[in-house]
XYZ file of C-alpha atoms in Angstrom:
647
model
C 39.173 20.734 -42.744
C 35.791 20.958 -40.984
C 32.665 19.377 -42.330
C 30.577 22.533 -42.459
C 27.338 20.834 -43.475
C 26.607 17.289 -42.277
C 23.177 15.903 -43.196
C 21.932 12.375 -42.616
C 19.253 9.942 -41.486
C 21.129 7.341 -39.397
C 22.020 5.152 -42.383
C 23.287 7.693 -44.911
C 25.529 10.556 -43.822
C 26.590 13.185 -46.359
C 28.979 15.996 -45.423
C 30.311 19.060 -47.244
C 33.517 20.979 -46.629
C 33.948 24.761 -46.589
C 34.282 24.858 -50.403
C 30.910 23.105 -50.743
C 32.532 19.940 -51.986
C 30.694 16.756 -51.134
C 33.528 15.231 -49.127
C 32.006 12.311 -47.207
C 29.260 9.842 -48.128
C 28.848 7.182 -45.412
C 26.561 4.252 -46.207
C 25.030 1.910 -45.052
C 26.174 2.851 -41.533
C 27.169 6.184 -40.106
C 30.962 6.261 -39.849
C 31.565 3.051 -41.790
C 32.441 2.752 -45.470
C 33.007 6.302 -46.605
C 32.051 5.769 -50.236
C 33.884 8.913 -51.440
C 37.316 8.378 -52.954
C 37.996 12.074 -53.575
C 35.893 15.203 -53.157
C 33.130 15.691 -55.705
C 32.947 18.833 -57.847
C 30.040 21.022 -58.835
C 30.240 23.879 -61.293
C 28.896 25.709 -64.316
C 29.937 26.024 -67.915
C 29.448 29.575 -69.206
C 30.460 30.650 -72.707
C 32.483 27.465 -73.163
C 34.461 27.819 -69.908
C 34.041 25.641 -66.811
C 33.965 27.231 -63.368
C 33.911 24.925 -60.333
C 32.248 26.487 -57.303
C 35.240 25.603 -55.110
C 37.357 28.170 -56.993
C 38.270 31.486 -55.376
C 36.145 33.498 -57.821
C 33.042 32.294 -55.978
C 31.708 33.793 -52.766
C 30.175 31.019 -50.668
C 27.810 31.180 -47.730
C 27.138 27.816 -46.096
C 24.271 27.491 -43.641
C 21.120 25.548 -42.851
C 17.475 26.466 -42.979
C 16.688 27.178 -39.339
C 15.928 24.163 -37.148
C 16.309 21.669 -39.998
C 18.820 19.394 -41.672
C 18.251 21.158 -44.983
C 21.207 23.249 -46.094
C 20.981 26.805 -47.375
C 24.007 27.516 -49.561
C 24.569 30.670 -51.608
C 27.185 30.722 -54.381
C 27.821 34.084 -56.039
C 30.174 34.812 -58.918
C 30.015 38.469 -59.879
C 32.226 38.122 -62.948
C 29.913 35.433 -64.352
C 26.770 37.308 -63.369
C 25.396 34.255 -61.564
C 23.980 33.550 -58.143
C 23.198 29.934 -57.251
C 21.253 28.874 -54.193
C 21.315 25.213 -53.147
C 19.266 23.267 -50.647
C 20.616 19.810 -49.716
C 19.036 17.142 -47.575
C 19.008 13.420 -46.870
C 15.520 11.961 -46.864
C 14.587 10.855 -43.314
C 12.843 7.735 -44.636
C 15.073 6.481 -47.440
C 18.708 6.496 -48.468
C 18.379 9.413 -50.851
C 20.518 12.537 -50.970
C 18.718 15.388 -52.749
C 19.720 18.880 -53.891
C 17.519 21.711 -55.139
C 19.393 24.242 -57.291
C 18.051 27.728 -58.030
C 20.124 29.698 -60.566
C 19.708 33.481 -60.823
C 20.819 35.324 -63.945
C 22.231 38.698 -62.900
C 22.550 39.920 -66.487
C 19.847 41.579 -68.666
C 20.026 39.023 -71.456
C 18.954 35.459 -72.066
C 21.679 32.907 -71.411
C 22.273 29.195 -71.812
C 24.521 27.628 -69.188
C 25.338 24.069 -68.155
C 25.529 22.703 -64.612
C 28.210 20.045 -64.119
C 28.064 17.295 -61.482
C 31.243 15.288 -60.924
C 31.450 12.170 -58.730
C 34.474 10.231 -57.479
C 33.131 7.281 -55.498
C 35.242 4.477 -54.105
C 32.712 1.912 -52.956
C 33.387 -0.065 -49.759
C 35.875 2.700 -48.951
C 38.331 1.868 -51.738
C 38.597 2.476 -55.479
C 39.540 -1.013 -56.654
C 37.073 -2.910 -58.803
C 34.246 -0.382 -59.199
C 32.094 -0.186 -62.309
C 30.286 2.963 -63.438
C 27.847 2.977 -66.338
C 25.047 4.878 -67.967
C 21.838 2.974 -67.224
C 19.345 3.416 -70.090
C 16.571 1.864 -68.011
C 16.588 4.692 -65.453
C 18.353 7.294 -67.625
C 20.808 7.668 -64.753
C 24.411 6.908 -63.815
C 24.948 3.801 -61.696
C 28.188 2.850 -59.967
C 28.463 -0.478 -58.193
C 30.708 -3.026 -56.539
C 29.419 -6.275 -55.027
C 26.532 -5.134 -52.770
C 27.045 -1.378 -52.910
C 25.182 0.641 -55.544
C 24.765 4.375 -56.072
C 22.540 5.993 -58.683
C 22.928 9.671 -59.606
C 20.380 11.507 -61.684
C 18.430 14.715 -62.271
C 15.074 15.968 -63.447
C 14.387 14.709 -66.950
C 17.122 12.096 -66.641
C 20.791 12.244 -67.608
C 21.338 13.081 -71.283
C 25.034 14.021 -71.473
C 27.643 12.149 -69.449
C 31.114 10.649 -69.303
C 32.543 7.642 -67.439
C 36.290 7.278 -67.047
C 39.307 6.514 -64.916
C 39.505 8.711 -61.832
C 42.065 11.502 -61.764
C 42.695 10.600 -58.114
C 44.016 7.248 -59.383
C 46.196 8.726 -62.096
C 43.626 8.801 -64.885
C 42.462 11.747 -66.952
C 39.224 12.086 -65.007
C 35.923 13.158 -66.509
C 35.772 16.719 -65.172
C 36.013 18.916 -68.322
C 38.578 21.501 -67.275
C 38.470 23.256 -70.653
C 34.756 23.053 -71.311
C 33.085 21.483 -74.305
C 30.869 18.424 -74.527
C 31.375 15.296 -72.478
C 32.752 12.138 -74.055
C 29.523 10.089 -73.746
C 31.667 7.106 -72.676
C 29.069 4.756 -71.246
C 31.100 2.507 -68.928
C 34.368 2.396 -66.998
C 35.856 -0.125 -64.585
C 38.465 0.049 -61.804
C 39.122 3.360 -60.060
C 36.500 5.444 -61.811
C 34.685 8.744 -61.807
C 31.803 10.184 -63.785
C 30.350 13.552 -64.715
C 27.056 14.601 -66.183
C 25.556 17.865 -67.378
C 22.232 19.613 -66.829
C 21.517 22.376 -69.377
C 19.788 25.511 -68.048
C 18.162 28.337 -70.018
C 18.016 31.610 -68.119
C 15.672 34.456 -69.005
C 17.060 37.993 -68.675
C 17.536 38.574 -64.938
C 15.452 35.442 -64.444
C 15.769 32.286 -62.381
C 15.617 28.591 -63.165
C 15.246 25.656 -60.778
C 16.324 22.042 -61.102
C 16.958 19.070 -58.815
C 19.702 16.458 -58.557
C 19.967 13.367 -56.381
C 21.939 10.284 -55.407
C 20.310 7.039 -54.257
C 22.258 4.466 -52.241
C 21.413 0.775 -51.935
C 22.580 -2.826 -52.141
C 21.310 -3.670 -55.626
C 20.509 -2.069 -58.949
C 16.825 -2.777 -58.374
C 16.879 -1.010 -55.025
C 18.447 2.218 -56.313
C 16.157 2.213 -59.360
C 13.138 1.917 -57.054
C 14.402 4.861 -55.002
C 14.908 6.880 -58.173
C 11.352 6.104 -59.265
C 10.027 7.073 -55.843
C 11.684 10.501 -56.122
C 10.138 11.091 -59.529
C 6.687 10.003 -58.369
C 6.690 12.059 -55.169
C 8.616 14.859 -56.946
C 11.946 16.117 -55.586
C 10.391 19.368 -54.366
C 7.884 17.591 -52.145
C 10.549 15.248 -50.810
C 12.734 18.209 -49.858
C 9.824 19.982 -48.191
C 8.882 16.834 -46.271
C 12.446 16.454 -45.003
C 12.520 20.029 -43.750
C 9.176 19.603 -41.993
C 10.322 16.360 -40.364
C 13.479 17.822 -38.868
C 11.748 21.021 -37.739
C 9.148 18.916 -35.920
C 11.810 16.574 -34.511
C 14.008 19.273 -32.998
C 11.016 21.052 -31.447
C 9.109 17.966 -30.252
C 10.230 17.723 -26.586
C 8.343 20.917 -25.702
C 11.095 22.137 -23.375
C 10.562 25.735 -22.307
C 13.423 27.804 -23.731
C 11.583 31.123 -23.616
C 13.982 32.659 -21.085
C 17.062 31.863 -23.176
C 18.487 34.328 -25.720
C 17.930 33.436 -29.379
C 21.666 32.965 -29.945
C 21.732 30.263 -27.259
C 18.577 28.572 -28.536
C 19.955 28.535 -32.093
C 23.186 26.716 -31.259
C 21.348 24.441 -28.813
C 18.949 23.261 -31.506
C 21.681 23.085 -34.127
C 23.652 20.886 -31.721
C 20.680 18.540 -31.342
C 20.479 18.212 -35.128
C 24.224 17.720 -35.560
C 24.239 14.966 -32.945
C 21.383 13.295 -34.822
C 23.536 13.085 -37.960
C 26.351 11.353 -36.055
C 24.209 8.566 -34.585
C 23.770 5.278 -36.408
C 20.350 3.630 -36.476
C 21.907 0.507 -34.990
C 22.728 2.427 -31.801
C 26.347 3.423 -32.356
C 27.193 7.021 -31.418
C 30.145 8.122 -33.544
C 32.754 10.506 -32.158
C 33.279 12.457 -35.403
C 32.957 11.857 -39.119
C 35.520 14.107 -40.778
C 37.700 12.004 -43.044
C 40.343 14.707 -43.531
C 41.882 13.783 -40.158
C 43.083 10.450 -41.541
C 45.664 12.063 -43.832
C 47.767 13.169 -40.877
C 46.924 10.371 -38.456
C 46.628 7.204 -40.546
C 43.190 6.781 -38.980
C 40.051 8.759 -38.181
C 37.467 9.402 -35.456
C 34.564 7.496 -37.053
C 34.290 5.081 -34.148
C 32.136 4.492 -31.091
C 33.951 5.310 -27.861
C 31.623 4.118 -25.048
C 32.705 7.064 -22.883
C 31.889 9.706 -25.494
C 28.660 7.899 -26.321
C 27.581 7.823 -22.661
C 27.976 11.584 -22.276
C 26.302 12.266 -25.634
C 23.341 9.994 -24.856
C 22.936 11.530 -21.422
C 22.799 15.022 -22.922
C 20.264 13.936 -25.533
C 18.189 12.261 -22.821
C 18.121 15.487 -20.833
C 16.916 17.223 -23.989
C 14.000 14.823 -24.457
C 15.462 12.319 -26.923
C 15.772 9.117 -24.819
C 15.538 6.879 -27.881
C 19.191 7.622 -28.693
C 20.308 6.272 -25.300
C 17.953 3.329 -25.597
C 19.442 2.249 -28.925
C 22.989 2.797 -27.677
C 22.404 0.762 -24.519
C 21.158 -2.170 -26.596
C 24.220 -1.724 -28.820
C 26.421 -1.716 -25.690
C 24.736 -4.832 -24.327
C 25.764 -6.683 -27.483
C 29.328 -5.366 -27.640
C 30.528 -5.590 -24.032
C 32.846 -8.531 -23.407
C 31.679 -11.568 -21.486
C 34.229 -10.608 -18.829
C 32.365 -7.334 -18.225
C 34.494 -4.618 -19.810
C 34.499 -2.570 -22.995
C 37.466 -2.369 -25.289
C 38.903 0.948 -26.449
C 36.394 1.634 -29.236
C 34.082 -0.017 -31.762
C 32.822 0.310 -35.292
C 29.208 1.280 -35.891
C 28.279 -2.387 -36.441
C 29.655 -3.333 -32.994
C 32.871 -4.949 -34.205
C 36.128 -3.962 -32.438
C 37.762 -0.883 -33.965
C 41.515 -0.376 -34.464
C 43.470 -0.500 -31.227
C 46.713 1.167 -30.225
C 46.829 0.010 -26.609
C 48.883 -3.209 -26.242
C 47.733 -6.433 -24.620
C 51.264 -6.903 -23.249
C 53.383 -4.390 -21.298
C 56.953 -5.075 -20.222
C 56.391 -8.716 -21.067
C 53.305 -8.976 -18.840
C 49.674 -9.286 -20.008
C 47.441 -6.260 -19.487
C 43.916 -5.228 -20.435
C 44.142 -2.512 -23.129
C 41.131 -0.653 -21.779
C 39.992 2.703 -20.509
C 38.043 1.577 -17.478
C 35.956 4.750 -17.334
C 34.216 3.622 -20.527
C 32.752 0.567 -18.812
C 31.717 2.493 -15.715
C 30.085 5.363 -17.580
C 27.753 3.058 -19.497
C 26.296 1.863 -16.164
C 26.055 5.518 -15.075
C 24.163 6.316 -18.271
C 21.815 3.363 -17.819
C 20.811 4.526 -14.343
C 20.194 8.078 -15.526
C 18.226 6.845 -18.531
C 16.015 4.735 -16.273
C 15.472 7.653 -13.880
C 14.091 9.708 -16.788
C 12.086 7.056 -18.626
C 11.245 4.295 -16.134
C 11.927 1.898 -19.013
C 11.904 -1.250 -16.915
C 11.818 -3.577 -19.923
C 15.120 -2.180 -21.190
C 16.638 -2.288 -17.707
C 15.680 -5.939 -17.256
C 16.997 -6.923 -20.679
C 20.477 -5.467 -20.093
C 20.799 -6.064 -16.348
C 22.914 -9.192 -16.554
C 25.578 -7.930 -18.964
C 25.608 -4.141 -18.518
C 25.099 -4.089 -14.758
C 25.962 -7.366 -13.041
C 28.868 -8.450 -15.228
C 30.228 -4.941 -15.665
C 29.906 -3.944 -11.998
C 31.420 -7.252 -10.874
C 34.363 -6.451 -13.120
C 34.706 -2.944 -11.640
C 34.669 -4.340 -8.105
C 37.348 -6.916 -8.906
C 39.557 -4.660 -11.039
C 40.956 -2.786 -8.033
C 44.164 -2.547 -6.090
C 43.594 -4.263 -2.730
C 46.195 -2.008 -1.123
C 44.606 1.321 -2.051
C 41.035 0.444 -3.019
C 41.480 2.429 -6.238
C 40.968 0.945 -9.704
C 43.907 -0.906 -11.219
C 45.895 0.938 -13.894
C 44.234 1.533 -17.266
C 44.499 4.197 -19.961
C 43.377 7.760 -19.281
C 40.481 9.693 -20.808
C 42.843 11.106 -23.459
C 44.176 7.632 -24.406
C 47.734 8.789 -23.921
C 49.063 7.314 -20.680
C 48.531 4.388 -18.374
C 47.963 4.770 -14.666
C 45.338 5.283 -11.980
C 43.550 8.539 -12.788
C 41.168 10.729 -10.859
C 38.775 10.904 -13.806
C 38.722 7.111 -14.135
C 38.289 6.659 -10.385
C 35.399 9.134 -10.338
C 33.760 7.305 -13.241
C 34.163 3.922 -11.514
C 32.634 5.365 -8.353
C 29.689 6.691 -10.423
C 29.289 3.354 -12.203
C 29.267 1.332 -8.981
C 26.961 3.798 -7.232
C 24.570 3.489 -10.179
C 24.888 -0.311 -10.169
C 23.988 -0.432 -6.473
C 20.824 1.551 -7.142
C 19.823 -0.684 -10.057
C 20.535 -3.873 -8.070
C 18.264 -2.544 -5.347
C 15.434 -2.156 -7.867
C 15.651 -5.887 -8.547
C 16.040 -6.727 -4.852
C 19.500 -8.104 -5.617
C 20.604 -7.092 -2.129
C 23.884 -8.976 -1.923
C 25.172 -7.264 -5.047
C 23.733 -3.935 -3.966
C 25.747 -4.110 -0.765
C 28.897 -5.204 -2.617
C 28.668 -2.379 -5.155
C 27.829 0.259 -2.560
C 30.725 -0.807 -0.338
C 33.183 -0.742 -3.247
C 31.957 2.706 -4.288
C 32.437 4.010 -0.754
C 35.961 2.589 -0.624
C 36.834 4.221 -3.948
C 35.571 7.630 -2.821
C 37.638 7.400 0.359
C 40.660 6.251 -1.676
C 40.344 9.185 -4.083
C 40.500 11.552 -1.119
C 43.400 9.657 0.462
C 45.639 8.798 -2.483
C 44.883 11.368 -5.206
C 44.798 14.546 -3.133
C 47.713 17.028 -3.177
C 47.610 18.488 0.304
C 50.056 21.362 -0.172
C 48.221 22.578 -3.305
C 44.690 22.003 -2.080
C 43.575 20.098 -5.176
C 43.395 16.675 -6.761
C 46.164 15.235 -8.906
C 45.592 13.961 -12.401
C 46.437 10.500 -11.100
C 49.074 8.002 -10.104
C 51.612 6.803 -12.683
C 54.328 4.190 -12.473
C 57.904 5.422 -12.182
C 60.595 2.827 -11.636
C 58.033 0.382 -10.325
C 56.500 2.792 -7.814
C 53.242 4.772 -8.005
C 53.922 8.518 -8.103
C 51.422 11.374 -8.153
C 51.021 12.988 -11.564
C 50.454 16.596 -10.480
C 49.625 17.921 -13.953
C 46.528 20.125 -13.896
C 44.035 18.363 -16.147
C 40.572 19.603 -17.109
C 39.162 16.068 -16.800
C 39.224 16.594 -13.032
C 35.791 18.178 -13.494
C 34.453 14.625 -13.077
C 34.836 14.752 -9.298
C 31.783 17.014 -9.055
C 30.045 16.334 -12.377
C 29.729 12.619 -11.667
C 28.684 13.295 -8.092
C 31.691 12.030 -6.143
C 31.987 15.264 -4.139
C 29.699 18.324 -3.980
C 30.593 21.212 -6.289
C 30.515 23.552 -3.284
C 33.062 21.563 -1.271
C 36.497 23.076 -0.701
C 38.279 20.128 -2.310
C 36.338 20.612 -5.539
C 36.652 24.396 -5.521
C 40.420 24.178 -5.101
C 40.709 21.730 -7.974
C 38.511 23.718 -10.347
C 40.283 26.952 -9.472
C 43.580 25.343 -10.471
C 42.020 24.466 -13.842
C 40.819 28.043 -14.272
C 44.176 29.528 -13.260
C 46.505 27.233 -15.167
C 44.577 26.059 -18.217
C 42.937 29.277 -19.406
C 44.374 30.431 -22.747
C 45.441 34.067 -22.552
C 44.914 35.057 -26.178
C 42.021 36.689 -28.009
C 40.675 33.238 -28.759
C 40.498 32.298 -25.080
C 39.111 29.015 -23.851
C 40.529 26.219 -21.707
C 43.187 23.627 -22.593
C 42.972 19.893 -21.876
C 45.960 19.882 -19.561
C 49.270 21.644 -18.990
C 51.673 21.477 -21.927
C 49.271 19.511 -24.118
C 51.166 18.448 -27.290
C 48.211 17.254 -29.428
C 47.988 19.461 -32.560
C 50.034 21.999 -30.613
C 50.382 25.363 -32.344
C 52.113 27.527 -29.732
C 55.407 27.241 -27.882
C 54.205 29.691 -25.223
C 53.850 27.268 -22.344
C 52.425 29.693 -19.768
C 50.233 31.922 -21.912
C 49.064 29.023 -24.037
C 49.181 25.765 -22.003
C 47.566 23.964 -24.948
C 44.984 24.500 -27.640
C 41.541 25.560 -26.421
C 39.046 22.698 -26.438
C 35.301 23.279 -26.640
C 34.659 20.497 -24.122
C 37.109 21.701 -21.513
C 35.850 25.270 -21.673
C 32.256 24.134 -21.194
C 33.222 21.834 -18.302
C 34.411 24.858 -16.363
C 31.057 26.526 -17.041
C 29.315 23.378 -15.743
C 31.108 23.960 -12.455
C 29.958 27.577 -12.322
C 26.373 26.473 -12.906
C 26.575 23.716 -10.301
C 27.372 26.211 -7.553
C 25.353 29.197 -8.815
C 23.223 30.761 -6.073
C 21.500 33.504 -8.077
C 20.206 34.173 -11.576
C 23.110 36.476 -12.425
C 25.558 33.610 -11.897
C 23.380 31.305 -13.995
C 23.282 33.749 -16.897
C 27.015 34.462 -16.641
C 27.783 30.782 -17.186
C 26.040 30.974 -20.567
C 28.942 33.130 -21.750
C 30.765 29.862 -22.395
C 28.048 28.883 -24.877
C 28.374 32.290 -26.556
C 32.127 31.769 -26.699
C 31.655 28.403 -28.397
C 29.139 29.763 -30.888
C 31.449 32.639 -31.793
C 34.136 30.104 -32.693
C 31.903 27.727 -34.612
C 31.674 27.763 -38.387
C 29.026 29.975 -39.976
C 26.771 26.906 -40.014
C 27.339 26.459 -36.233
C 29.551 23.376 -36.496
C 31.818 22.904 -33.473
C 35.275 21.335 -33.709
C 37.244 19.411 -31.147
C 39.768 22.187 -30.575
C 40.882 25.568 -31.906
C 43.986 27.411 -32.992
C 44.762 29.546 -29.908
C 45.648 32.581 -32.039
C 43.196 32.783 -34.925
C 40.438 30.609 -33.465
C 40.223 28.376 -36.533
C 39.082 24.762 -36.083
C 41.768 22.140 -35.496
C 41.421 18.380 -35.656
C 37.898 17.144 -36.474
C 34.617 19.031 -36.904
C 31.949 18.387 -35.930
C 32.988 16.618 -32.740
C 29.790 14.997 -31.463
C 30.769 15.424 -27.821
C 31.353 19.184 -28.292
C 27.762 19.601 -29.452
C 26.473 17.310 -26.695
C 28.245 19.428 -24.106
C 26.409 22.512 -25.392
C 23.152 20.612 -24.860
C 24.240 19.510 -21.386
C 25.230 23.024 -20.354
C 21.932 24.530 -21.507
C 20.057 21.950 -19.435
C 22.294 22.585 -16.441
C 21.256 26.229 -16.778
C 17.563 25.283 -16.971
C 17.963 22.963 -13.974
C 19.600 25.825 -12.091
C 16.652 28.085 -12.848
C 14.234 25.492 -11.475
C 16.419 24.997 -8.410
C 16.485 28.702 -7.625
C 12.725 29.027 -8.046
């Protein structure tokens, strides 16, 4: 299920699902330690009956205030005569989640209702050994385990509450299904949950406003201090300050978007804000934080893939946010191996993430890597320097991110072909020598040669440039399908011999995008035309598949009409090609149709998934996928670059 409303500050990430359940609460790092055990509930008690807002009797509209990370949620229940409007945010400066609640009485009589707030935390990402209690000092609920503390409270302090064993762990739970007062049980230990009540008096056809918040920290003193800070500043001012911060942030680069339609500008800026929520302050760029994926996969996407991060940081750099790349490059400098390569993926703190590629294959040792990830970090570094001239950063990472990594890329090649040695492909599914990987290694070595030249490291410059030239020649020689006029996906081992994998794969866009060959060359045009012809989905949903007969989350058995599920990324890559060879303004504007297509298939809050159901267009897999939003940003800037080029 998509996360329709992510909000965060780089240390605390809170995300809501389509039913407006608080589903994810990551702290103290984005993507690590989801402190939610089960989805929280929010509801009202009217005339002795409890109505959770995730029930079908409620009409929900989930959105954001424009150009901010403040939500704008409307909850309407006609039978109850209530309309509730909620504004959620995470404070940019402190680990505080805050909600403003405005309740409208639709009936011509005074009414007393009760708002209910239910919480099911599992601190450190599990439910064993938590304690929840009513804290008389702060008049709030505090749940803790070791060095993880959360405090939940409201204006005036918590007066009615219940602590108990979580229903998700087989207990009764504290959510009062049948209404009535809460048990006032002041402590519970183990797998726990808690609920508290805020009474509201509504004038006839009147409104009432209240605020609710959760503070996250590493000690009781820390969360109490945060609670006190909210009360002193007032929740309303804190919410307003957060909205002002994000509005200023997303508009700060001063990039001229006046010639773009509002619908394009809206999803462009929303994408910038969504990416910001998925980036950890320590530099890690997380692929996706949607915990629902783990139930079918025994894992999740809350990891740092250096490849994804490189593309995301490059897009954000183009948009005027180079600090994201700067932090990631320092993160990368610390995590890369001494041998000069990156592993498959990492946690937000830089530790190695779970791995499914083996270190041994057929009894022989192998590196369980995707070599493109190492190469693309060098590519990013060169592009970041070209934009910022940040020589201090370049000097500080030169030894590990350039010299060691490029030396590895030079050595990790087949002496017979000049191509990289086998590694795992961009999709992490197969081992071989792939065109995408080869293009990335060429780009990495070409970038390394340029950086070495800056430091007058001429011997290495010559070595890297020569290796890059050999790889480009080898791509043309060994990965080209002459009778089809296009590049192959790669070379794979069959019975001990390398054989061309002729599957049409959208990742072949890298041959022009990374600069190996010009977009206007016949070899690129033939390859991209094959992608257009054989990977376009011929349903109302449309879009482009990853590759022919893609099985991942496959919905359809129609192999020709639906070669795979449509991916946001792959569809936008094809538009990148159209922009790269556009020779007039009409062609530039036509390429923006891909952005319109993506926006039309986003959630109402403009959250983009990884892929879509080819028939009904509903999100599949994770949402938001950080790279999907970054590709929107990249495509808009390719359009702007095209406008400047044509002028």
